[in-house]
């Protein structure tokens, strides 16, 4: 085999996704690109056993080994820009809540999601079910076959949304992880290109439609209003456990929120007369009653509903100095449920 003189740019790769009508049945048309920073190699997690077994010689032998890609969980991680096309879809999946005209994605205190079954309807056509993902790879193998990767039956299990005034004028970014209990496929079947049909490929209009920290008109952190904020980072974790097995080596059931759904917020705010008591509040907080709970409210004016975070009850998990251009505080909060089951645990607003 002769050497290949072809090189590809890391920017030639794309990450795309689309909802599935039937959980685990891949969709290979009109996929939506995510505005990623760079491509990450998925964690394929093949099972490999390389323990030395009993026998002559203190060496690992071929008969000692075992490897398989069946009944393994694949993870596809990404980081990029939170635009108004992609972020609402991701929020709908990780919260399992279909937002109405208020563009509000809520998780209630009594949140207990139903399990998904591969092969069954993926939640009525909305984005709360499973996704197909594709990593568009411009390289073809020597036999002419595609090296793009297709994943079916994916759910979003972790999503971080963050912004920093000192970076890109406070443009809001995101990162996250999808998981699937199905095997990866390297052979797209639709079209003549290496990847399934891409919606709005090339110069993608929705990449320009972003959120910014300047959208916030209310900045209440740990119960303190009118904080001067430098940065924030919201992380939602809604993990998935995969159960059962079919004849093809795929899992059968996807169960969310085991053992819990988690929302945490880290904020960096200016240390001044408004925020001076936060250190005392952290040391002396009492969670015995509602008076010990603090809230976080990063919202917009009523007529400009772009992006916001609202958590009524949190526990302060850390308050510490942060040396910036002036002295700031890093404030960490974790959402906690109140006594009313049907109240919201947390809510995120993101217009499309």
CSV table of C-alpha atoms in Angstrom, one decimal, residues 16-315:
chain,number,residue,atom,x,y,z
A,16,UNK,CA,-24.7,16.5,14.0
A,17,UNK,CA,-27.8,15.3,15.7
A,18,UNK,CA,-31.6,14.8,15.2
A,19,UNK,CA,-34.5,13.4,17.2
A,20,UNK,CA,-35.6,9.8,16.5
A,21,UNK,CA,-39.3,8.9,16.0
A,22,UNK,CA,-38.5,5.4,17.3
A,23,UNK,CA,-36.0,5.1,20.1
A,24,UNK,CA,-32.8,3.5,18.8
A,25,UNK,CA,-33.8,3.6,15.1
A,26,UNK,CA,-31.3,5.9,13.5
A,27,UNK,CA,-32.3,8.9,11.4
A,28,UNK,CA,-29.9,9.8,8.7
A,29,UNK,CA,-31.5,12.8,7.1
A,30,UNK,CA,-31.7,16.6,7.8
A,31,UNK,CA,-29.4,16.4,10.7
A,32,UNK,CA,-28.7,19.6,12.7
A,33,UNK,CA,-25.0,20.7,13.1
A,34,UNK,CA,-23.7,21.8,16.5
A,35,UNK,CA,-21.4,24.7,16.5
A,36,UNK,CA,-18.5,22.8,18.1
A,37,UNK,CA,-15.2,24.3,19.2
A,38,UNK,CA,-13.3,21.1,18.1
A,39,UNK,CA,-14.0,17.5,17.6
A,40,UNK,CA,-13.6,15.0,20.4
A,41,UNK,CA,-13.1,11.3,20.0
A,42,UNK,CA,-16.1,9.5,21.4
A,43,UNK,CA,-15.5,7.1,24.3
A,44,UNK,CA,-16.4,3.8,22.7
A,45,UNK,CA,-15.6,1.7,25.8
A,46,UNK,CA,-15.0,-1.7,24.2
A,47,UNK,CA,-14.6,-4.4,26.9
A,48,UNK,CA,-11.0,-5.6,27.0
A,49,UNK,CA,-9.8,-8.3,29.5
A,50,UNK,CA,-6.1,-8.8,29.6
A,51,UNK,CA,-5.6,-10.7,32.9
A,52,UNK,CA,-3.1,-13.5,32.8
A,53,UNK,CA,-4.8,-16.8,33.2
A,54,UNK,CA,-3.3,-20.0,34.7
A,55,UNK,CA,-0.8,-21.8,32.4
A,56,UNK,CA,2.8,-22.3,31.6
A,57,UNK,CA,4.9,-19.1,31.5
A,58,UNK,CA,4.4,-15.8,33.3
A,59,UNK,CA,3.1,-14.0,30.2
A,60,UNK,CA,-0.2,-12.9,28.7
A,61,UNK,CA,-1.3,-15.2,26.0
A,62,UNK,CA,-3.9,-14.7,23.2
A,63,UNK,CA,-6.2,-17.3,24.8
A,64,UNK,CA,-6.2,-15.3,28.0
A,65,UNK,CA,-7.7,-12.2,26.4
A,66,UNK,CA,-11.3,-11.3,25.8
A,67,UNK,CA,-12.7,-8.3,23.9
A,68,UNK,CA,-16.2,-7.2,22.8
A,69,UNK,CA,-18.1,-4.1,21.9
A,70,UNK,CA,-21.5,-5.5,22.9
A,71,UNK,CA,-23.4,-4.2,25.9
A,72,UNK,CA,-21.1,-1.3,26.3
A,73,UNK,CA,-22.1,2.4,26.8
A,74,UNK,CA,-20.8,4.9,24.3
A,75,UNK,CA,-20.2,8.5,25.3
A,76,UNK,CA,-20.1,11.5,22.8
A,77,UNK,CA,-18.8,14.7,24.4
A,78,UNK,CA,-18.8,18.1,22.9
A,79,UNK,CA,-18.2,21.8,23.6
A,80,UNK,CA,-19.3,24.8,21.5
A,81,UNK,CA,-21.5,27.8,21.2
A,82,UNK,CA,-25.1,27.8,22.6
A,83,UNK,CA,-27.2,29.1,19.7
A,84,UNK,CA,-30.9,29.5,19.7
A,85,UNK,CA,-31.5,26.4,17.4
A,86,UNK,CA,-29.5,23.8,19.4
A,87,UNK,CA,-29.7,24.9,23.0
A,88,UNK,CA,-33.6,24.7,23.4
A,89,UNK,CA,-33.5,21.2,21.9
A,90,UNK,CA,-30.8,20.1,24.3
A,91,UNK,CA,-32.6,21.6,27.3
A,92,UNK,CA,-35.8,19.8,26.3
A,93,UNK,CA,-34.0,16.5,26.3
A,94,UNK,CA,-32.1,16.9,29.5
A,95,UNK,CA,-35.1,18.3,31.5
A,96,UNK,CA,-37.6,16.0,29.7
A,97,UNK,CA,-39.9,19.1,29.6
A,98,UNK,CA,-41.6,20.5,26.5
A,99,UNK,CA,-41.5,24.3,26.8
A,100,UNK,CA,-44.6,26.2,25.8
A,101,UNK,CA,-44.8,29.8,24.6
A,102,UNK,CA,-42.8,30.9,27.6
A,103,UNK,CA,-39.7,29.0,26.4
A,104,UNK,CA,-39.3,27.7,30.0
A,105,UNK,CA,-37.8,24.3,30.6
A,106,UNK,CA,-38.7,23.1,34.1
A,107,UNK,CA,-37.9,20.2,36.4
A,108,UNK,CA,-40.3,19.8,39.3
A,109,UNK,CA,-39.5,18.6,42.8
A,110,UNK,CA,-41.4,15.3,42.1
A,111,UNK,CA,-39.5,14.6,38.9
A,112,UNK,CA,-39.6,10.8,38.1
A,113,UNK,CA,-39.2,10.2,34.4
A,114,UNK,CA,-40.5,7.2,32.6
A,115,UNK,CA,-38.0,4.8,31.1
A,116,UNK,CA,-37.4,4.7,27.3
A,117,UNK,CA,-37.4,1.4,25.5
A,118,UNK,CA,-35.4,1.0,22.3
A,119,UNK,CA,-37.8,0.1,19.5
A,120,UNK,CA,-40.7,2.0,21.0
A,121,UNK,CA,-42.1,5.5,20.1
A,122,UNK,CA,-39.6,8.1,21.2
A,123,UNK,CA,-42.0,10.4,23.2
A,124,UNK,CA,-44.5,11.6,20.6
A,125,UNK,CA,-42.2,13.5,18.2
A,126,UNK,CA,-40.8,16.0,20.7
A,127,UNK,CA,-37.2,16.2,21.8
A,128,UNK,CA,-37.5,14.4,25.1
A,129,UNK,CA,-36.7,11.0,23.7
A,130,UNK,CA,-33.6,9.8,21.9
A,131,UNK,CA,-31.3,11.3,19.3
A,132,UNK,CA,-29.3,10.0,16.4
A,133,UNK,CA,-25.8,11.5,16.3
A,134,UNK,CA,-23.2,11.6,13.5
A,135,UNK,CA,-19.6,12.5,13.5
A,136,UNK,CA,-18.9,13.6,9.9
A,137,UNK,CA,-15.5,12.4,9.0
A,138,UNK,CA,-14.0,13.6,5.7
A,139,UNK,CA,-11.6,10.7,5.4
A,140,UNK,CA,-12.5,7.5,3.6
A,141,UNK,CA,-10.7,4.2,4.0
A,142,UNK,CA,-8.5,2.7,1.3
A,143,UNK,CA,-11.5,0.6,0.1
A,144,UNK,CA,-13.6,3.7,-0.4
A,145,UNK,CA,-15.9,3.2,2.6
A,146,UNK,CA,-16.8,6.0,5.0
A,147,UNK,CA,-15.2,6.5,8.4
A,148,UNK,CA,-18.0,8.7,9.7
A,149,UNK,CA,-19.6,7.4,12.9
A,150,UNK,CA,-23.3,7.0,13.5
A,151,UNK,CA,-24.9,6.6,16.9
A,152,UNK,CA,-28.5,5.8,17.6
A,153,UNK,CA,-30.5,5.8,20.8
A,154,UNK,CA,-28.6,8.7,22.4
A,155,UNK,CA,-29.7,10.8,25.3
A,156,UNK,CA,-28.1,13.9,26.7
A,157,UNK,CA,-26.9,13.2,30.3
A,158,UNK,CA,-24.9,16.3,31.1
A,159,UNK,CA,-25.1,19.9,30.0
A,160,UNK,CA,-23.0,22.9,31.1
A,161,UNK,CA,-24.0,26.4,30.1
A,162,UNK,CA,-21.5,29.1,30.9
A,163,UNK,CA,-20.6,32.7,30.1
A,164,UNK,CA,-17.8,35.1,31.0
A,165,UNK,CA,-17.9,38.9,30.4
A,166,UNK,CA,-14.2,38.9,29.5
A,167,UNK,CA,-14.6,36.3,26.8
A,168,UNK,CA,-16.3,37.0,23.4
A,169,UNK,CA,-18.4,39.9,24.9
A,170,UNK,CA,-20.1,37.4,27.3
A,171,UNK,CA,-21.3,35.1,24.5
A,172,UNK,CA,-22.9,32.0,26.2
A,173,UNK,CA,-21.2,28.7,25.5
A,174,UNK,CA,-22.0,25.1,26.3
A,175,UNK,CA,-20.6,21.6,26.7
A,176,UNK,CA,-22.2,18.3,27.3
A,177,UNK,CA,-22.2,14.5,27.0
A,178,UNK,CA,-24.5,12.1,25.1
A,179,UNK,CA,-24.7,8.5,26.0
A,180,UNK,CA,-26.1,5.5,24.1
A,181,UNK,CA,-26.5,1.8,24.8
A,182,UNK,CA,-26.3,0.9,21.1
A,183,UNK,CA,-23.3,0.0,19.0
A,184,UNK,CA,-21.6,2.5,16.7
A,185,UNK,CA,-22.0,2.2,12.9
A,186,UNK,CA,-19.4,3.3,10.4
A,187,UNK,CA,-21.6,2.8,7.3
A,188,UNK,CA,-24.0,5.6,6.5
A,189,UNK,CA,-26.7,4.5,4.1
A,190,UNK,CA,-28.2,7.7,2.9
A,191,UNK,CA,-26.9,9.8,0.0
A,192,UNK,CA,-23.5,9.7,-1.7
A,193,UNK,CA,-21.5,11.7,0.8
A,194,UNK,CA,-19.7,10.4,3.8
A,195,UNK,CA,-22.4,11.5,6.2
A,196,UNK,CA,-26.2,11.5,6.2
A,197,UNK,CA,-28.0,14.6,4.8
A,198,UNK,CA,-27.2,17.7,6.7
A,199,UNK,CA,-29.7,20.5,7.3
A,200,UNK,CA,-28.3,24.0,6.6
A,201,UNK,CA,-24.8,22.7,5.9
A,202,UNK,CA,-22.0,25.0,4.9
A,203,UNK,CA,-22.8,28.6,6.0
A,204,UNK,CA,-25.1,27.7,8.8
A,205,UNK,CA,-27.5,30.6,9.7
A,206,UNK,CA,-28.3,29.5,13.2
A,207,UNK,CA,-24.7,29.7,14.2
A,208,UNK,CA,-25.1,33.5,14.3
A,209,UNK,CA,-28.1,33.5,16.6
A,210,UNK,CA,-26.5,33.5,20.0
A,211,UNK,CA,-27.2,34.3,23.7
A,212,UNK,CA,-25.2,36.8,25.7
A,213,UNK,CA,-24.8,37.7,29.4
A,214,UNK,CA,-25.9,41.2,28.6
A,215,UNK,CA,-29.4,39.6,28.2
A,216,UNK,CA,-29.6,39.4,32.0
A,217,UNK,CA,-31.5,42.2,33.6
A,218,UNK,CA,-31.7,40.6,37.0
A,219,UNK,CA,-28.7,39.1,38.7
A,220,UNK,CA,-29.6,37.6,42.1
A,221,UNK,CA,-27.0,35.2,43.4
A,222,UNK,CA,-27.4,33.3,46.7
A,223,UNK,CA,-30.3,35.6,47.6
A,224,UNK,CA,-28.3,38.8,47.0
A,225,UNK,CA,-29.8,41.1,44.4
A,226,UNK,CA,-28.0,43.3,41.9
A,227,UNK,CA,-24.7,41.5,42.0
A,228,UNK,CA,-22.0,42.6,39.6
A,229,UNK,CA,-21.3,39.4,37.8
A,230,UNK,CA,-18.1,38.4,35.9
A,231,UNK,CA,-19.1,34.8,34.9
A,232,UNK,CA,-21.5,32.0,35.6
A,233,UNK,CA,-21.6,28.2,34.9
A,234,UNK,CA,-24.8,26.1,35.2
A,235,UNK,CA,-24.4,22.3,35.1
A,236,UNK,CA,-27.4,20.0,34.7
A,237,UNK,CA,-26.8,16.2,35.2
A,238,UNK,CA,-29.5,13.8,34.3
A,239,UNK,CA,-27.6,10.5,33.9
A,240,UNK,CA,-28.9,7.4,32.1
A,241,UNK,CA,-28.7,3.8,33.2
A,242,UNK,CA,-28.9,1.1,30.5
A,243,UNK,CA,-30.6,-2.2,31.2
A,244,UNK,CA,-31.5,-5.4,29.4
A,245,UNK,CA,-30.0,-7.0,26.4
A,246,UNK,CA,-31.1,-8.0,22.9
A,247,UNK,CA,-29.6,-10.5,20.4
A,248,UNK,CA,-27.5,-7.9,18.7
A,249,UNK,CA,-25.6,-6.9,21.8
A,250,UNK,CA,-27.6,-3.7,22.5
A,251,UNK,CA,-29.2,-2.6,25.7
A,252,UNK,CA,-33.0,-2.5,25.7
A,253,UNK,CA,-34.0,0.2,28.3
A,254,UNK,CA,-32.8,3.7,29.1
A,255,UNK,CA,-33.7,5.0,32.6
A,256,UNK,CA,-33.0,8.6,33.4
A,257,UNK,CA,-32.3,10.4,36.7
A,258,UNK,CA,-30.7,7.4,38.6
A,259,UNK,CA,-30.0,8.2,41.3
A,260,UNK,CA,-31.0,11.8,40.9
A,261,UNK,CA,-31.2,14.9,38.7
A,262,UNK,CA,-28.7,17.6,39.7
A,263,UNK,CA,-28.4,21.3,39.0
A,264,UNK,CA,-25.5,23.4,40.2
A,265,UNK,CA,-24.4,26.9,39.5
A,266,UNK,CA,-21.0,28.6,40.0
A,267,UNK,CA,-21.0,32.4,39.8
A,268,UNK,CA,-18.1,34.9,40.1
A,269,UNK,CA,-19.4,38.2,41.5
A,270,UNK,CA,-17.7,41.4,42.7
A,271,UNK,CA,-16.9,41.5,46.4
A,272,UNK,CA,-18.5,44.7,47.7
A,273,UNK,CA,-21.0,45.9,50.3
A,274,UNK,CA,-23.8,43.9,48.6
A,275,UNK,CA,-22.0,40.6,48.6
A,276,UNK,CA,-19.9,41.0,51.8
A,277,UNK,CA,-22.4,38.8,53.9
A,278,UNK,CA,-22.1,35.8,51.5
A,279,UNK,CA,-19.1,34.5,53.4
A,280,UNK,CA,-21.0,34.6,56.7
A,281,UNK,CA,-24.1,33.1,55.0
A,282,UNK,CA,-22.1,30.2,53.8
A,283,UNK,CA,-20.6,29.5,57.2
A,284,UNK,CA,-23.8,30.0,59.1
A,285,UNK,CA,-26.5,28.8,56.8
A,286,UNK,CA,-29.3,26.7,58.4
A,287,UNK,CA,-31.3,24.4,56.2
A,288,UNK,CA,-33.8,23.4,58.8
A,289,UNK,CA,-36.4,25.8,57.5
A,290,UNK,CA,-37.1,27.7,54.3
A,291,UNK,CA,-35.4,30.8,55.7
A,292,UNK,CA,-32.1,29.0,55.3
A,293,UNK,CA,-32.5,28.6,51.5
A,294,UNK,CA,-31.1,31.1,49.0
A,295,UNK,CA,-32.1,31.5,45.4
A,296,UNK,CA,-30.4,32.3,42.1
A,297,UNK,CA,-32.2,34.4,39.5
A,298,UNK,CA,-30.4,35.4,36.3
A,299,UNK,CA,-33.3,36.7,34.2
A,300,UNK,CA,-34.2,39.1,31.4
A,301,UNK,CA,-36.8,41.8,31.2
A,302,UNK,CA,-40.3,40.5,30.5
A,303,UNK,CA,-40.3,41.7,26.9
A,304,UNK,CA,-36.9,40.3,26.0
A,305,UNK,CA,-37.0,36.6,26.8
A,306,UNK,CA,-33.7,35.2,25.6
A,307,UNK,CA,-32.0,33.2,28.3
A,308,UNK,CA,-32.3,32.9,32.1
A,309,UNK,CA,-31.8,30.7,35.1
A,310,UNK,CA,-34.3,30.5,38.0
A,311,UNK,CA,-33.7,28.3,41.1
A,312,UNK,CA,-35.8,29.2,44.1
A,313,UNK,CA,-34.0,27.1,46.7
A,314,UNK,CA,-30.3,26.3,46.8
A,315,UNK,CA,-27.7,25.2,49.3
